[in-house]
Short mmCIF file of C-alpha atoms in Angstrom, two decimals:
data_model
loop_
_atom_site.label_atom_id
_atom_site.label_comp_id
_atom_site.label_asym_id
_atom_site.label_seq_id
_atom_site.Cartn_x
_atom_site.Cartn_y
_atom_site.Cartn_z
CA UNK G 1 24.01 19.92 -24.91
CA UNK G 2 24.49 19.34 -28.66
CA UNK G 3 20.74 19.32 -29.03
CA UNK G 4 20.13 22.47 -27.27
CA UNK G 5 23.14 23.95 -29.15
CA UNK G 6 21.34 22.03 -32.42
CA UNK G 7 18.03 23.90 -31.86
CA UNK G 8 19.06 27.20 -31.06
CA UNK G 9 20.57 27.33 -34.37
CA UNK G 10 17.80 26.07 -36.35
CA UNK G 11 15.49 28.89 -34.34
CA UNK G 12 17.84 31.50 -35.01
CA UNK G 13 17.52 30.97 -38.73
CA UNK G 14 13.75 30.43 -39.13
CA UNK G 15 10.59 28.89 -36.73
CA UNK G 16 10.65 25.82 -35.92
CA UNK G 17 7.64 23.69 -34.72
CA UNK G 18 9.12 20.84 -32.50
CA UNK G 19 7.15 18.35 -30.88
CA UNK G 20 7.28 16.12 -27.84
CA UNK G 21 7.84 13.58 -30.27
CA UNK G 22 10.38 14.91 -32.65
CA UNK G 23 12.29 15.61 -29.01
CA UNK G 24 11.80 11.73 -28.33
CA UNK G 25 12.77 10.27 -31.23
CA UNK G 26 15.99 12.71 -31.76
CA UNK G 27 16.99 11.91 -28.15
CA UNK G 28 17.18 8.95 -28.56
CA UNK G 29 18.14 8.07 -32.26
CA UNK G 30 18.91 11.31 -33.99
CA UNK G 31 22.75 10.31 -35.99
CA UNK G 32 24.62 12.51 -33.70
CA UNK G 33 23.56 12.70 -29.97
CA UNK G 34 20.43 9.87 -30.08
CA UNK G 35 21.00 7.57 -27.25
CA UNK G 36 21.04 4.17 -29.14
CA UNK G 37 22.10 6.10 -32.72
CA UNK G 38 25.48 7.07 -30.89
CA UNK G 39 26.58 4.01 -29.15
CA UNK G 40 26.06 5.49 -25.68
CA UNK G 41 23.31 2.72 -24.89
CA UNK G 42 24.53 0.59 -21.98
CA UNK G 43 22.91 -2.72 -22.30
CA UNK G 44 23.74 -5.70 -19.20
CA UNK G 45 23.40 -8.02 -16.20
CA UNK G 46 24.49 -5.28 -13.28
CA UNK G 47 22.86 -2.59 -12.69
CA UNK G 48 25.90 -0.85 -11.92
CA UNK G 49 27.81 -1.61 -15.49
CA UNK G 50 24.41 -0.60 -17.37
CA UNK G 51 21.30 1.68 -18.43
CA UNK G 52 19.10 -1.18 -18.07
CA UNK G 53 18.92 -5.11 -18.85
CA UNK G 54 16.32 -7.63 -20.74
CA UNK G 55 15.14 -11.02 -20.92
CA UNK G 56 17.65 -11.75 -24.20
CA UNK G 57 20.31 -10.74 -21.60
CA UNK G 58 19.72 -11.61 -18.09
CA UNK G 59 18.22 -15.06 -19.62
CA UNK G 60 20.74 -15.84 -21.62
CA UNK G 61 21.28 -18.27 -23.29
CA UNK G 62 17.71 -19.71 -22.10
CA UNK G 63 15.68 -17.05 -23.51
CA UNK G 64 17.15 -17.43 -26.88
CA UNK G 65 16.99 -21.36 -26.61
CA UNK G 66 13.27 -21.17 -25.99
CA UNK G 67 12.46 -19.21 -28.89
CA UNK G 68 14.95 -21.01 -30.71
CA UNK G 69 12.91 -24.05 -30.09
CA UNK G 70 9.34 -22.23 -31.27
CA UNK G 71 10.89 -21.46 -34.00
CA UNK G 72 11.86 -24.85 -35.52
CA UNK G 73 8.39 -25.54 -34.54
CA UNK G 74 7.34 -22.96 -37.00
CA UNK G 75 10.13 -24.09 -39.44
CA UNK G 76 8.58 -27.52 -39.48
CA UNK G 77 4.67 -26.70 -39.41
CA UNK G 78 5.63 -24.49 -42.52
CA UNK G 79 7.72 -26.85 -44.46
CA UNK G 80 6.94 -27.75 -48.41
CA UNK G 81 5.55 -30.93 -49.62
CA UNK G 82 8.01 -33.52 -50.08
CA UNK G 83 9.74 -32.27 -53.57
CA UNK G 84 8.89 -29.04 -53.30
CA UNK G 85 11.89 -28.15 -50.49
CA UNK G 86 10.78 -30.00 -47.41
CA UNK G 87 12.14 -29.49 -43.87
CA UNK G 88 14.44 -32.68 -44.78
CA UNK G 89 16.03 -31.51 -48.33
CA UNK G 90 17.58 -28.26 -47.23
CA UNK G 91 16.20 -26.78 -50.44
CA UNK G 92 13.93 -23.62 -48.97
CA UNK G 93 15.54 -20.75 -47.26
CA UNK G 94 14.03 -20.28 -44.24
CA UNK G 95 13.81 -16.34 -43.37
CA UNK G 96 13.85 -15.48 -39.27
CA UNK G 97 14.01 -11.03 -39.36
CA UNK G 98 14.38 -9.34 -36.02
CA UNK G 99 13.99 -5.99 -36.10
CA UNK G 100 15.81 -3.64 -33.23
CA UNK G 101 18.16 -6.19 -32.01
CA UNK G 102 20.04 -4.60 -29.50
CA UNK G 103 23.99 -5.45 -29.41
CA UNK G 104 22.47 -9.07 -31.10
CA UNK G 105 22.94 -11.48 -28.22
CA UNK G 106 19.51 -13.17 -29.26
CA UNK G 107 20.21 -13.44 -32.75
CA UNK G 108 23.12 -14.91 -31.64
CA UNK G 109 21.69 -17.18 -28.93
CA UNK G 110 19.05 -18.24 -31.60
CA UNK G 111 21.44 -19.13 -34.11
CA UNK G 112 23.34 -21.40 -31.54
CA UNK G 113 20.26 -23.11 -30.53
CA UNK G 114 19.59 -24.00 -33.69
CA UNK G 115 22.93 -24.66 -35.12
CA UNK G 116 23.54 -27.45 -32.13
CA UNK G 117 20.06 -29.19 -31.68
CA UNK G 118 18.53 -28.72 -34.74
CA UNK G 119 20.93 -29.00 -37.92
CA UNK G 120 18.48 -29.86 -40.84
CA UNK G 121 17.00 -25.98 -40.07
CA UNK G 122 20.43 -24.70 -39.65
CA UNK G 123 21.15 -25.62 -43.42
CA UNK G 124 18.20 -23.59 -44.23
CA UNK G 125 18.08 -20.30 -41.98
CA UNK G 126 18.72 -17.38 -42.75
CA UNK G 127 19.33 -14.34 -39.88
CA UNK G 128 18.63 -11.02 -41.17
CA UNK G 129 18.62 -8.23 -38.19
CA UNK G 130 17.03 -4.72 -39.23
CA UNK G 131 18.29 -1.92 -37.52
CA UNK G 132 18.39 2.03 -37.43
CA UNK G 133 21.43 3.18 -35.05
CA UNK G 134 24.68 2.34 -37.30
CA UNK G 135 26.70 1.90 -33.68
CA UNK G 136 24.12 -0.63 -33.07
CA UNK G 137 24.47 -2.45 -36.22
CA UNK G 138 28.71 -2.28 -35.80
CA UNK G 139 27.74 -4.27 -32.62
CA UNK G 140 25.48 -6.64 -33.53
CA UNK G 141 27.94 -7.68 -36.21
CA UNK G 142 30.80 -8.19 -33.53
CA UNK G 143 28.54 -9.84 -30.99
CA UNK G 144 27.70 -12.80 -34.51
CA UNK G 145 30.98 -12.47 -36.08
CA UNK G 146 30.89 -16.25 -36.48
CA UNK G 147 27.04 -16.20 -38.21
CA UNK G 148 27.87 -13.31 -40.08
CA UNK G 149 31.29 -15.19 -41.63
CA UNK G 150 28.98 -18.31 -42.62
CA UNK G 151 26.70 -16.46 -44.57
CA UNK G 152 23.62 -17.35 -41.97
CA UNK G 153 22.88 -13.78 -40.16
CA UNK G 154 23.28 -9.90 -42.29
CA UNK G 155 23.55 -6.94 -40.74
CA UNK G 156 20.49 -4.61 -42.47
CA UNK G 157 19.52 -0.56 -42.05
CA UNK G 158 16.24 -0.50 -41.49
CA UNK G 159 13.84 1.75 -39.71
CA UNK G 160 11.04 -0.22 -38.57
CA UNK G 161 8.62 2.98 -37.44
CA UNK G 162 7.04 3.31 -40.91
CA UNK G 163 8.00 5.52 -43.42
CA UNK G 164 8.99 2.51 -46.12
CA UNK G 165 10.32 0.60 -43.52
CA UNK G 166 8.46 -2.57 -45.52
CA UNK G 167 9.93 -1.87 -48.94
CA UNK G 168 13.43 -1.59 -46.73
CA UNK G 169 13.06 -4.38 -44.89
CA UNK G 170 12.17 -6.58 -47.96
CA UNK G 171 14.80 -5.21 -49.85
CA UNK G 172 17.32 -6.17 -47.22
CA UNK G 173 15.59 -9.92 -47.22
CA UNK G 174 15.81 -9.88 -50.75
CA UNK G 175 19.40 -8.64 -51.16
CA UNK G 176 20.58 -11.05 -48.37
CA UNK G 177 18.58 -14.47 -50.32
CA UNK G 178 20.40 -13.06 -53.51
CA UNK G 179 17.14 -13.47 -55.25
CA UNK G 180 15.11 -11.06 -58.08
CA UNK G 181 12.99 -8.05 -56.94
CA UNK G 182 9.87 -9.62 -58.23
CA UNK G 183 11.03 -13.02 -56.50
CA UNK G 184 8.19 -14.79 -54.12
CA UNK G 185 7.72 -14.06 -50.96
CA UNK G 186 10.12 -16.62 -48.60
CA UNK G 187 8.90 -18.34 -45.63
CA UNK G 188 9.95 -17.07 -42.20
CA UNK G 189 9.04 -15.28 -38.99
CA UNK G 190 9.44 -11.98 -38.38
CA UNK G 191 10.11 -10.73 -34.58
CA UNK G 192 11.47 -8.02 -31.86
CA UNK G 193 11.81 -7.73 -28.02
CA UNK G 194 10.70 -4.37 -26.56
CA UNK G 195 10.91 -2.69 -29.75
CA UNK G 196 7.83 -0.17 -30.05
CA UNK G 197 8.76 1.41 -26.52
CA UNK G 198 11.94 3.16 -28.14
CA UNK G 199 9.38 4.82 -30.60
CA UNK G 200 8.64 8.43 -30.07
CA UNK G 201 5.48 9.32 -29.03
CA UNK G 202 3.30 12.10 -28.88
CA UNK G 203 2.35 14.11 -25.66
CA UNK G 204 -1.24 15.08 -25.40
CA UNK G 205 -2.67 17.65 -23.48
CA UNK G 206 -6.14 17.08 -21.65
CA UNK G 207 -9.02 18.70 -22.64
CA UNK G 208 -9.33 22.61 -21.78
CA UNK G 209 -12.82 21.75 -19.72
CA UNK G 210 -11.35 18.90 -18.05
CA UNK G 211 -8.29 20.58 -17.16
CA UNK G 212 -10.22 22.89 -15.04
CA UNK G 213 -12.44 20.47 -13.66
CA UNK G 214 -9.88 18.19 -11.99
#
């Protein structure tokens, strides 16, 4: 209703072309009435208590645990040469981004993977979750109060359809590693789970000839 109510004002005052995708996209993450933007997104187990459920949630903690465990492979096959911040010196930030995190039960799965079984990365990682809906982000910084408190997981804006979304996303790395604008690039990973599918897409109509053939 407030988009309908949204778009007949915007008509009244002047045309307006609005696409399939524009709808998509403001349904579900326009500031006011988007789905995820407003905090109406039910995520869970039971069908009955939610809008749908995924692997970082009906898997849990087993799904984070497994890709906690990839990822210290990662952390180790990218390590420095001895003096240089190896995987044993704690000396080289180590950068995992996830971008669209939901309410941040992987992050937070991940981080207690790691934190438990594999210490020497722990001293190193650093957590930094990108996301769009500000509800979202309120969330995800509940669900890891306890990362967020020891410094290892932030809490970023970030918009990861385009549209800067790199310069945004590396100023959020940068601003959480405390380091210079012009500072190297850090060593990480950067990842998402069903992330493009909440992207809005555009509706195309067949082609006039085929449309009469068929």
């Amino acid at each position: 209703q407030l988009l309908l109510t949204a778009l007949r004002d915007l008509w009244a005052s002047e045309p307006l072309a609005y696409s399939f995708h524009d709808f998509m996209d403001d349904s579900l993450s326009h500031p006011a009435w988007g789905y995820y933007s407003s905090g109406r997104v039910g995520f869970g187990e039971s069908r009955l208590a939610a809008d749908f459920t995924t692997f970082p949630i009906s898997m849990r903690p087993f799904f984070g645990a497994i890709l906690a465990d990839r990822l210290h492979s990662l952390w180790l096959a990218t390590a420095a040469k001895a003096g240089e911040g190896d995987a044993s010196g704690g000396q080289e930030t180590f950068v995992v981004v996830e971008l669209g995190a939901g309410t941040g039960v992987l992050a937070h799965d991940v981080l207690l993977r790691i934190r438990d079984a594999w210490p020497a990365m722990y001293a190193e990682l650093l957590y930094v979750i990108g996301e769009r809906s500000a509800a979202l982000r309120a969330i995800q910084r509940e669900t890891n109060r306890e990362f967020v408190d020891a410094g290892k997981l932030t809490v970023a804006e970030v918009d990861a359809r385009g549209h800067g979304s790199g310069l945004a996303l590396r100023a959020a790395v940068w601003s959480a590693l405390g380091a210079a604008a012009d500072a190297e690039r850090p060593r990480g990973v950067v990842l998402s789970n069903e992330l493009p599918d909440a992207f809005g897409v555009e509706k195309l109509a067949p082609p006039q000839d085929s449309a009469k053939g068929s």
